[in-house]
Coordinates of C-alpha atoms and ligand atoms in Angstrom, one line a residue:
X1 CA -15.9 23.9 1.8
X2 CA -19.0 21.9 1.0
X3 CA -20.4 20.5 4.3
X4 CA -21.2 17.1 2.6
X5 CA -17.4 16.5 2.6
X6 CA -16.6 13.2 4.4
X7 CA -13.5 12.6 6.5
X8 CA -12.1 10.0 4.0
X9 CA -12.2 12.5 1.2
X10 CA -9.4 14.7 2.7
X11 CA -7.8 12.3 5.3
X12 CA -4.2 11.4 6.0
X13 CA -4.2 7.6 6.4
X14 CA -1.3 6.0 8.2
X15 CA -0.4 2.5 7.0
X16 CA 0.4 0.2 9.9
X17 CA 2.4 -2.9 8.7
X18 CA 1.5 -4.6 12.0
X19 CA 4.3 -7.2 11.9
X20 CA 6.9 -4.5 11.8
X21 CA 5.2 -1.6 13.8
X22 CA 5.7 -2.4 17.5
X23 CA 6.1 -5.7 19.4
X24 CA 4.3 -5.9 22.8
X25 CA 5.5 -9.3 24.0
X26 CA 9.1 -9.5 22.9
X27 CA 8.8 -12.4 20.3
X28 CA 10.2 -10.1 17.7
X29 CA 7.0 -9.8 15.8
X30 CA 4.8 -6.7 15.8
X31 CA 1.3 -7.1 17.4
X32 CA -1.8 -5.5 18.6
X33 CA -0.6 -4.7 22.1
X34 CA 2.4 -3.0 20.5
X35 CA 0.2 -1.0 18.3
X36 CA -2.1 -0.1 21.2
X37 CA 0.9 1.2 23.2
X38 CA 1.9 3.5 20.3
X39 CA -1.5 4.9 19.5
X40 CA -0.6 8.1 21.4
X41 CA 2.3 8.4 19.0
X42 CA 0.0 8.3 16.0
X43 CA -2.3 10.8 17.7
X44 CA 0.6 13.1 18.3
X45 CA 1.7 12.6 14.6
X46 CA -1.8 13.9 13.6
X47 CA -3.1 11.2 11.3
X48 CA -6.9 10.8 10.7
X49 CA -7.0 7.1 10.2
X50 CA -4.9 3.9 10.2
X51 CA -5.0 1.1 7.7
X52 CA -3.8 -2.1 9.2
X53 CA -2.3 -4.7 7.0
X54 CA -3.9 -8.2 7.4
X55 CA -4.1 -9.3 11.0
X56 CA -6.1 -12.5 10.5
X57 CA -4.8 -16.1 11.3
X58 CA -2.3 -16.9 8.6
X59 CA 0.5 -19.4 8.0
X60 CA 2.4 -16.4 6.7
X61 CA 3.4 -17.7 3.4
X62 CA 2.9 -14.1 2.3
X63 CA 3.1 -12.1 5.4
X64 CA -0.5 -12.5 6.3
X65 CA -2.0 -12.1 2.7
X66 CA -2.6 -15.8 3.0
X67 CA -5.7 -15.7 5.3
X68 CA -6.8 -19.0 7.0
X69 CA -9.8 -17.5 8.9
X70 CA -11.3 -14.1 8.1
X71 CA -13.2 -13.8 11.4
X72 CA -10.4 -14.0 13.9
X73 CA -7.0 -12.5 14.8
X74 CA -3.6 -14.2 14.1
X75 CA -2.5 -15.7 17.4
X76 CA 1.0 -14.1 17.3
X77 CA -0.7 -10.6 16.8
X78 CA -3.2 -11.0 19.7
X79 CA -6.8 -11.7 20.2
X80 CA -10.2 -10.5 19.1
X81 CA -10.7 -8.8 22.5
X82 CA -7.5 -6.9 22.0
X83 CA -8.5 -6.0 18.5
X84 CA -11.8 -4.7 19.9
X85 CA -9.9 -2.6 22.5
X86 CA -7.6 -1.2 19.8
X87 CA -10.6 -0.1 17.7
X88 CA -12.2 1.6 20.7
X89 CA -9.0 3.3 21.8
X90 CA -8.2 4.5 18.3
X91 CA -11.8 6.0 18.0
X92 CA -11.2 7.7 21.4
X93 CA -8.2 9.5 19.9
X94 CA -10.3 10.4 16.8
X95 CA -8.4 7.9 14.6
X96 CA -10.5 5.8 12.2
X97 CA -9.6 2.1 11.7
X98 CA -9.4 0.6 8.2
X99 CA -8.7 -3.2 7.8
X100 CA -7.2 -5.1 4.9
X101 CA -9.5 -7.6 3.2
X102 CA -8.0 -10.3 1.0
X103 CA -10.8 -11.6 -1.4
X104 CA -8.8 -12.8 -4.4
X105 CA -7.3 -15.9 -2.6
X106 CA -7.4 -17.7 0.7
X107 CA -4.6 -19.5 2.4
X108 CA -4.2 -23.1 1.4
X109 CA -4.9 -23.8 5.2
X110 CA -8.3 -22.2 5.0
X111 CA -11.1 -24.9 5.7
X112 CA -12.4 -24.3 2.2
X113 CA -9.1 -25.3 0.5
X114 CA -8.5 -28.2 2.9
X115 CA -12.0 -29.5 1.9
X116 CA -11.1 -29.0 -1.7
X117 CA -7.9 -31.1 -1.4
X118 CA -9.8 -33.7 0.5
X119 CA -12.1 -33.7 -2.5
X120 CA -15.3 -33.0 -0.5
X121 CA -18.2 -32.9 -3.0
X122 CA -18.4 -29.5 -4.5
X123 CA -15.5 -28.0 -2.5
X124 CA -13.3 -27.6 -5.5
X125 CA -15.9 -25.4 -7.2
X126 CA -15.0 -22.5 -4.8
X127 CA -11.5 -22.4 -6.4
X128 CA -10.2 -22.8 -9.9
X129 CA -9.4 -26.5 -10.2
X130 CA -8.9 -27.9 -13.7
X131 CA -7.0 -30.6 -15.6
X132 CA -3.7 -29.9 -17.3
X133 CA -2.6 -29.8 -20.9
X134 CA -0.6 -32.4 -22.8
X135 CA -1.4 -36.1 -23.2
X136 CA -0.9 -36.9 -19.6
X137 CA -2.2 -33.5 -18.3
X138 CA 1.3 -32.7 -16.9
X139 CA 1.4 -29.2 -18.4
X140 CA -0.2 -26.3 -16.6
X141 CA -3.8 -25.5 -18.0
X142 CA -2.7 -22.2 -19.4
X143 CA 0.2 -19.8 -19.7
X144 CA -0.5 -17.6 -16.7
X145 CA 2.4 -16.6 -14.5
X146 CA 2.4 -16.0 -10.8
X147 CA 3.1 -12.4 -9.7
X148 CA 5.9 -13.8 -7.6
X149 CA 7.4 -15.8 -10.4
X150 CA 6.9 -19.2 -12.0
X151 CA 3.6 -20.7 -13.3
X152 CA 0.3 -19.6 -11.7
X153 CA -0.6 -23.3 -11.3
X154 CA 0.2 -26.1 -8.9
X155 CA -0.7 -29.8 -9.4
X156 CA -2.2 -31.7 -6.6
X157 CA -1.9 -35.4 -5.8
X158 CA -4.7 -36.7 -8.1
X159 CA -3.2 -34.9 -11.1
X160 CA -5.5 -31.8 -11.3
X161 CA -4.2 -28.3 -11.1
X162 CA -5.4 -25.2 -9.1
X163 CA -4.8 -21.6 -9.9
X164 CA -2.8 -19.1 -7.8
X165 CA -1.9 -15.7 -9.1
X166 CA 0.4 -15.3 -6.2
X167 CA 2.1 -18.0 -4.0
X168 CA 1.1 -21.7 -4.3
X169 CA -0.1 -21.2 -0.7
X170 CA -2.7 -18.7 -1.9
X171 CA -5.2 -20.4 -4.1
X172 CA -7.5 -18.1 -6.1
X173 CA -11.1 -18.1 -5.2
X174 CA -13.8 -18.6 -7.8
X175 CA -15.9 -15.5 -7.7
X176 CA -18.6 -17.0 -9.9
X177 CA -19.5 -19.2 -6.9
X178 CA -22.5 -17.8 -4.9
X179 CA -21.1 -19.1 -1.7
X180 CA -17.9 -17.1 -2.1
X181 CA -19.9 -13.9 -2.7
X182 CA -22.1 -14.6 0.3
X183 CA -19.2 -15.5 2.6
X184 CA -17.3 -12.2 2.0
X185 CA -20.4 -10.0 2.4
X186 CA -20.8 -11.7 5.8
X187 CA -17.1 -11.2 6.7
X188 CA -17.5 -7.5 6.0
X189 CA -20.5 -7.3 8.3
X190 CA -18.6 -9.2 11.0
X191 CA -16.0 -6.4 11.2
X192 CA -18.3 -3.5 10.6
X193 CA -20.3 -4.8 13.6
X194 CA -17.1 -4.4 15.6
X195 CA -16.7 -0.8 14.6
X196 CA -14.3 -1.0 11.8
X197 CA -14.5 2.0 9.5
X198 CA -13.7 0.5 6.3
X199 CA -11.6 -1.9 4.2
X200 CA -8.6 -1.6 1.8
X201 CA -9.4 -4.2 -0.8
X202 CA -6.4 -6.4 -1.7
X203 CA -5.9 -7.1 -5.4
X204 CA -9.4 -5.6 -6.1
X205 CA -8.9 -5.9 -9.8
X206 CA -8.2 -9.7 -9.7
X207 CA -11.3 -11.4 -8.5
X208 CA -13.1 -12.2 -11.7
X209 CA -11.3 -14.0 -14.6
X210 CA -12.3 -14.5 -18.2
X211 CA -14.5 -17.6 -18.3
X212 CA -12.5 -20.7 -19.4
X213 CA -9.3 -19.2 -18.2
X214 CA -7.8 -18.7 -21.7
X215 CA -4.1 -18.0 -22.4
X216 CA -2.9 -14.5 -21.9
X217 CA -2.4 -13.1 -25.4
X218 CA 0.4 -10.7 -24.5
X219 CA 3.4 -12.4 -26.2
X220 CA 5.8 -10.6 -23.7
X221 CA 4.2 -12.4 -20.8
X222 CA 6.9 -15.0 -20.5
X223 CA 9.8 -12.6 -21.2
X224 CA 9.2 -9.9 -18.6
X225 CA 9.2 -9.9 -14.8
X226 CA 5.7 -10.6 -13.7
X227 CA 4.4 -7.4 -12.1
X228 CA 0.7 -6.5 -11.8
X229 CA 1.6 -3.4 -13.7
X230 CA 2.9 -5.3 -16.7
X231 CA -0.4 -7.3 -17.0
X232 CA -2.8 -4.4 -16.8
X233 CA -6.0 -5.0 -18.4
X234 CA -4.4 -6.9 -21.3
X235 CA -4.6 -10.1 -19.4
X236 CA -7.6 -12.4 -18.8
X237 CA -6.8 -12.5 -15.0
X238 CA -7.1 -8.8 -14.4
X239 CA -9.6 -6.0 -14.4
X240 CA -12.5 -7.8 -15.9
X241 CA -15.9 -6.2 -16.1
X242 CA -17.6 -8.8 -13.9
X243 CA -15.7 -7.6 -10.8
X244 CA -17.8 -4.5 -10.6
X245 CA -20.9 -6.4 -9.7
X246 CA -19.2 -7.9 -6.7
X247 CA -18.4 -4.3 -5.4
X248 CA -22.0 -3.3 -5.9
X249 CA -22.9 -6.0 -3.5
X250 CA -20.2 -4.8 -1.0
X251 CA -21.4 -1.3 -1.2
X252 CA -24.9 -2.3 -0.4
X253 CA -23.5 -4.1 2.8
X254 CA -21.5 -0.9 3.9
X255 CA -24.4 1.4 3.3
X256 CA -26.4 -0.4 6.0
X257 CA -24.1 1.1 8.6
X258 CA -23.7 4.5 10.3
X259 CA -21.3 6.3 10.6
X260 CA -20.2 5.8 7.1
X261 CA -18.2 2.7 6.2
X262 CA -15.8 2.9 3.3
X263 CA -13.8 0.9 0.8
X264 CA -10.4 1.7 -0.8
X265 CA -9.4 -0.4 -3.8
X266 CA -5.9 -1.7 -4.4
X267 CA -6.2 -2.1 -8.2
X268 CA -3.2 -2.0 -10.4
X269 CA -4.9 -1.3 -13.8
X270 CA -3.6 0.2 -16.9
X271 CA -4.9 3.8 -16.6
X272 CA -6.7 6.1 -14.4
X273 CA -9.8 5.8 -16.6
X274 CA -10.0 2.1 -15.9
X275 CA -9.4 2.8 -12.2
X276 CA -12.3 5.3 -12.2
X277 CA -14.7 2.5 -13.1
X278 CA -14.2 1.1 -9.7
X279 CA -15.4 4.4 -8.1
X280 CA -18.8 4.7 -9.7
X281 CA -21.4 5.9 -7.2
X282 CA -22.7 2.4 -6.3
X283 CA -19.2 0.8 -6.0
X284 CA -16.1 1.7 -4.0
X285 CA -15.4 5.0 -2.4
X286 CA -11.8 5.5 -3.3
X287 CA -8.8 3.8 -4.8
X288 CA -5.0 4.1 -4.6
X289 CA -3.6 5.9 -7.6
X290 CA -0.1 4.5 -7.9
X291 CA 1.4 6.8 -10.6
X292 CA 2.6 9.3 -7.9
X293 CA 4.8 6.6 -6.4
X294 CA 5.9 5.5 -9.9
X295 CA 6.9 9.2 -10.9
X296 CA 10.5 9.8 -11.2
X297 CA 11.9 13.0 -9.5
X298 CA 11.3 15.2 -12.5
X299 CA 9.2 18.3 -12.7
X300 CA 7.3 17.6 -15.9
X301 CA 6.5 14.0 -14.8
X302 CA 5.3 15.1 -11.4
X303 CA 3.0 17.7 -13.0
X304 CA 1.7 15.2 -15.4
X305 CA 0.9 12.6 -12.9
X306 CA -0.8 15.1 -10.6
X307 CA -3.0 16.4 -13.4
X308 CA -3.9 13.0 -14.5
X309 CA -4.8 11.8 -11.0
X310 CA -7.0 14.8 -10.2
X311 CA -8.7 14.7 -13.6
X312 CA -9.7 11.1 -13.5
X313 CA -10.8 11.1 -9.9
X314 CA -12.9 14.1 -10.7
X315 CA -14.5 12.4 -13.6
X316 CA -16.3 10.0 -11.2
X317 CA -16.5 12.6 -8.3
X318 CA -14.0 10.8 -6.1
X319 CA -11.1 12.4 -4.3
X320 CA -7.6 11.9 -5.7
X321 CA -5.3 9.7 -3.6
X322 CA -1.5 10.1 -3.1
X323 CA 0.8 7.3 -2.2
X324 CA 4.6 7.7 -1.9
X325 CA 5.3 4.1 -0.9
X326 CA 3.8 1.1 0.7
X327 CA 4.8 -2.4 1.9
X328 CA 5.1 -3.6 -1.8
X329 CA 7.6 -1.1 -3.3
X330 CA 11.0 0.3 -2.7
X331 CA 11.0 3.0 0.0
X332 CA 10.8 6.5 -1.2
X333 CA 14.1 7.6 0.2
X334 CA 15.9 4.9 -1.8
X335 CA 13.8 5.4 -4.9
X336 CA 15.0 9.0 -5.0
X337 CA 18.6 8.2 -4.0
X338 CA 19.6 7.0 -7.4
X339 CA 19.6 8.5 -11.0
X340 CA 16.0 9.1 -12.1
X341 CA 14.5 7.5 -15.2
X342 CA 12.6 9.6 -17.7
X343 CA 9.4 7.5 -17.5
X344 CA 7.2 6.2 -14.7
X345 CA 8.9 3.4 -12.7
X346 CA 8.0 -0.2 -13.3
X347 CA 8.7 -1.4 -9.8
X348 CA 10.2 -4.9 -10.5
X349 CA 12.5 -3.8 -13.2
X350 CA 13.7 -0.9 -11.2
X351 CA 14.5 -3.1 -8.3
X352 CA 16.9 -5.1 -10.5
X353 CA 18.5 -2.1 -12.1
X354 CA 19.0 -0.2 -8.9
X355 CA 20.9 -2.9 -7.2
X356 CA 23.8 -2.0 -9.5
X357 CA 23.9 1.8 -8.7
X358 CA 25.3 3.2 -5.3
X359 CA 22.4 4.9 -3.4
X360 CA 23.0 8.4 -2.0
X361 CA 20.6 8.3 0.9
X362 CA 21.2 11.8 2.0
X363 CA 20.0 13.0 -1.4
X364 CA 17.1 10.5 -1.3
X365 CA 16.1 11.9 2.1
X366 CA 16.2 15.4 1.0
X367 CA 13.9 14.6 -2.0
X368 CA 11.6 12.4 0.1
X369 CA 11.1 15.3 2.6
X370 CA 10.3 17.6 -0.4
X371 CA 8.0 15.0 -1.9
X372 CA 6.1 14.7 1.4
X373 CA 5.3 18.4 1.4
X374 CA 4.0 18.2 -2.1
X375 CA 1.9 15.1 -1.2
X376 CA 0.4 16.7 1.8
X377 CA -0.6 19.9 0.0
X378 CA -2.5 18.2 -2.8
X379 CA -6.3 17.9 -2.7
X380 CA -7.7 14.5 -1.6
X381 CA -6.4 11.7 0.5
X382 CA -2.7 11.1 1.5
X383 CA -1.4 7.7 2.6
X384 CA 1.7 7.6 4.8
X385 CA 3.4 4.2 5.0
X386 CA 5.0 3.6 8.5
X387 CA 8.6 4.7 8.5
X388 CA 8.1 7.3 5.9
X389 CA 7.7 9.9 8.7
X390 CA 11.3 8.8 9.9
X391 CA 12.7 8.9 6.3
X392 CA 13.8 5.3 6.6
X393 CA 15.6 3.9 3.6
X394 CA 15.1 0.5 1.9
X395 CA 17.3 -2.1 3.5
X396 CA 18.8 -3.8 0.4
X397 CA 21.3 -6.1 2.1
X398 CA 19.0 -8.4 4.2
X399 CA 21.0 -11.6 4.4
X400 CA 19.7 -14.2 1.8
X401 CA 18.9 -16.9 4.4
X402 CA 16.8 -14.4 6.4
X403 CA 14.7 -13.2 3.5
X404 CA 10.9 -13.8 4.0
X405 CA 9.2 -12.6 0.9
X406 CA 8.0 -15.5 -1.3
X407 CA 9.2 -13.5 -4.3
X408 CA 12.8 -14.5 -3.5
X409 CA 12.2 -18.2 -3.8
X410 CA 9.6 -18.0 -6.5
X411 CA 11.7 -15.9 -8.8
X412 CA 14.4 -18.4 -8.6
X413 CA 16.5 -16.1 -6.4
X414 CA 16.6 -13.3 -8.9
X415 CA 14.3 -10.8 -7.3
X416 CA 15.0 -9.9 -3.6
X417 CA 11.3 -8.9 -3.2
X418 CA 9.9 -6.6 -0.6
X419 CA 11.6 -7.4 2.7
X420 CA 13.6 -4.2 2.5
X421 CA 10.8 -1.9 3.1
X422 CA 9.3 -4.0 5.9
X423 CA 12.0 -3.9 8.5
X424 CA 10.7 -3.4 12.1
X425 CA 10.6 0.3 13.1
X426 CA 13.3 1.8 15.3
X427 CA 11.7 3.5 18.3
X428 CA 14.6 4.1 20.7
X429 CA 17.9 5.7 20.1
X430 CA 19.8 2.6 21.1
X431 CA 20.8 -0.6 19.2
X432 CA 18.7 -3.3 17.6
X433 CA 15.8 -3.9 18.3
X434 CA 15.7 -0.1 19.1
X435 CA 12.8 -0.5 21.4
X436 CA 10.7 -2.3 18.8
X437 CA 10.4 -5.0 21.3
X438 CA 10.5 -4.1 25.0
X439 CA 13.0 -6.9 25.5
X440 CA 16.4 -5.8 24.3
X441 CA 17.4 -9.4 23.6
X442 CA 14.4 -9.9 21.2
X443 CA 15.3 -11.1 17.7
X444 CA 13.2 -9.3 15.2
X445 CA 11.5 -11.3 12.4
X446 CA 13.5 -9.3 9.8
X447 CA 16.9 -8.0 10.9
X448 CA 17.3 -4.3 11.5
X449 CA 20.5 -2.5 10.3
X450 CA 22.9 -1.3 13.0
X451 CA 23.0 2.3 11.9
X452 CA 19.3 3.3 12.6
X453 CA 19.7 4.9 16.0
X454 CA 19.8 8.4 14.6
X455 CA 16.6 7.6 12.6
X456 CA 14.7 6.3 15.7
X457 CA 11.6 8.0 16.9
X458 CA 13.4 9.0 20.1
X459 CA 16.3 10.7 18.3
X460 CA 14.0 12.5 15.9
X461 CA 11.7 13.7 18.6
X462 CA 14.6 15.6 20.1
X463 CA 15.5 17.3 16.8
X464 CA 13.1 20.0 15.5
X465 CA 14.8 19.6 12.1
X466 CA 14.1 15.9 11.8
X467 CA 11.8 14.3 9.3
X468 CA 9.4 13.3 12.1
X469 CA 9.3 16.9 13.3
X470 CA 8.6 17.9 9.6
X471 CA 5.7 15.5 9.3
X472 CA 4.2 16.6 12.7
X473 CA 4.4 20.2 11.6
X474 CA 3.0 19.4 8.2
X475 CA 0.0 17.4 9.6
X476 CA -0.7 20.2 12.1
X477 CA -0.7 22.8 9.4
X478 CA -2.5 20.8 6.8
X479 CA -6.1 21.3 8.0
X480 CA -5.8 25.1 8.0
X481 CA -3.6 25.5 4.8
X482 CA -4.9 22.8 2.6
X483 CA -7.7 20.5 3.8
X484 CA -10.5 22.7 2.5
X485 CA -8.6 24.9 0.2
X486 CA -10.3 23.7 -3.0
X487 CA -9.0 23.2 -6.5
X488 CA -5.4 23.2 -7.6
X489 CA -4.1 25.9 -9.9
X490 CA -0.6 25.6 -11.5
X491 CA 1.6 28.7 -11.1
X492 CA 4.1 29.9 -13.6
X493 CA 7.5 28.8 -12.4
X494 CA 11.1 28.5 -13.7
X495 CA 12.1 25.3 -15.5
X496 CA 12.3 22.3 -13.2
X497 CA 10.2 24.0 -10.6
X498 CA 6.7 22.8 -9.7
X499 CA 4.4 25.3 -8.1
X500 CA 0.7 25.3 -7.4
X501 CA -1.8 27.3 -5.4
X502 CA -4.9 26.2 -3.5
X503 CA -6.8 29.1 -2.0
X504 CA -4.4 31.4 -0.3
X505 CA -1.7 28.7 0.1
X506 CA 1.0 27.8 -2.3
X507 CA 3.4 24.8 -2.6
X508 CA 6.8 25.2 -4.5
X509 CA 9.3 22.5 -5.1
X510 CA 12.6 22.9 -6.8
X511 CA 13.6 19.9 -8.9
X512 CA 16.0 21.8 -11.1
X513 CA 19.7 22.0 -10.6
X514 CA 19.9 25.7 -9.4
X515 CA 18.4 27.7 -6.6
X516 CA 15.4 29.8 -7.5
X517 CA 13.8 32.9 -6.0
X518 CA 10.5 32.6 -4.3
X519 CA 7.8 35.2 -5.4
X520 CA 8.0 38.6 -3.8
X521 CA 5.9 38.8 -0.7
X522 CA 5.7 35.0 -0.1
X523 CA 5.8 34.0 3.5
X524 CA 7.3 30.6 4.1
X525 CA 5.2 28.7 6.5
X526 CA 7.0 25.4 6.3
X527 CA 10.1 24.2 4.4
X528 CA 11.4 20.7 3.9
X529 CA 14.9 22.1 4.8
X530 CA 15.2 24.5 7.8
X531 CA 16.0 28.2 7.1
X532 CA 14.4 28.8 3.7
X533 CA 13.1 32.3 3.3
X534 CA 13.3 34.0 -0.1
X535 CA 15.5 31.5 -2.1
X536 CA 14.4 27.9 -2.7
X537 CA 17.3 25.5 -2.8
X538 CA 17.5 22.4 -5.1
X539 CA 15.4 19.4 -4.0
X540 CA 13.5 21.5 -1.5
X541 CA 9.8 22.2 -1.1
X542 CA 8.0 25.0 0.8
X543 CA 4.5 25.9 1.8
X544 CA 3.9 29.6 1.5
X545 CA 1.1 32.0 2.2
X546 CA 0.6 35.0 0.0
X547 CA -0.5 38.1 1.8
Ligands
LIG601 C1 -1.3 -7.1 -2.6 C2 -0.5 -6.9 -1.3 C3 0.7 -7.7 -1.4 C4 0.4 -9.2 -1.5 C5 -0.6 -9.4 -2.7 C6 -1.2 -10.8 -2.6 O1 -0.6 -6.7 -3.7 O2 -0.3 -5.5 -1.2 O3 1.5 -7.5 -0.2 O4 1.5 -9.9 -1.6 O5 -1.6 -8.5 -2.8 O6 -2.1 -10.8 -1.6
LIG602 CA1 4.9 -9.8 19.4

């Protein structure tokens, strides 16, 4: 295809949730040494880049998304020197390294916030401090709710309030303050100088708020679970036009470097059109499109979501992006292991509803494998969340006293939150900790289930029909079959079957309730279930070449 194509436009990016990836020193917490030791695994898997969740010093009120120092490494994860070695070793394997930047809020232990609490002159202006409502100011300044539950405001000793769209330990920065802007541009350079290839931008749609912080007008705000999806662009905290100027500044910083440095936006906005605004030529390079992970396992929805994602990305000349899951949502296997809604899934609501229905994980696994082949055949960038290649399921019965996600406490113990998709990976075909930590006596920061031995890397490496083998095969074939294959064309297919062609390759997936015949002359190159030749079973996908 066009020679001006950049790696990130077609890459497979593997998301490393560092806390749960691999533990190098036996304290039960994943770390940089653990990740370095597994780089060969990622090389063998065939990914083009890794995105590492925040690894900066953090009190861990929100698993590292509460950053206390943007220019260092969390001590329990390692050191700057180790980070430097990791970046170099990844590059030696041809793997790019993307970090996670958290600009919407700092930790309450950041020097800036400590200065604000100490009431140093001017220090509060870097955050959103204001007085409360009511005669004695004891009511929060507005009706905004925290994403994790409860009011988005906390009162400090002298009676004023500060804003936190997430946990109270994550005070929101004031992006109208020039020092805030300058600081983050400098942090970007700090890491670019160290060879980092790009950043995933956390809550990219949240930085700029409507001046004066008015009440949200959505009357349902207090009645519904508080997900970023629900708020969309209807709320004065999200997706404000002023945010785009911030990213123009960031782009100018990135453009000073070669090779190319890139940005990926995490922006939960109300439509792909709104999302496309972040991807204008002088702004960010790419953005997660989340409708794919919100799509139920239904043919018509899948087709709709794919068309919509491709269309809106094309409108700004960006590649579409495909995400099946990440560290914030229910794992794919579990999402597909229960009855499927008619509409796109609102993650928080679904979590509550699903808890009441028995999951069929074998069914979920079959569908997740099929979904992976669809994902990896589509044009653009694919993100693989660690453990997807092992078809791990959500662990829904983490004991209450071991839960770590602030959502659990802040929701008044009604939403179990995201711990279930963050369980440390099983590497060895043994018992917990399954080689996650070298020391078999290590206690992992979240408990692993006792039935994961067959899902371990070691067990799956022995089995050519395992999900790990399927991912390896798919990633090996992807460059030849799909990477430069060009535009997607839908094929005529029976009801409930999704089929598309790109160049000389086709992808077929059967989401109906009966087997279907594959087209005459089709040669199956890869199937999500072994042994498929001329008939495509239910919940199965294939890649075929037409002669
Ligand atoms: C993003 C992260 C999530 C975190 C939140 C607050 O949505 O993906 O894990 O809790 O931002 O930083
Ligand atoms: Ca460790």
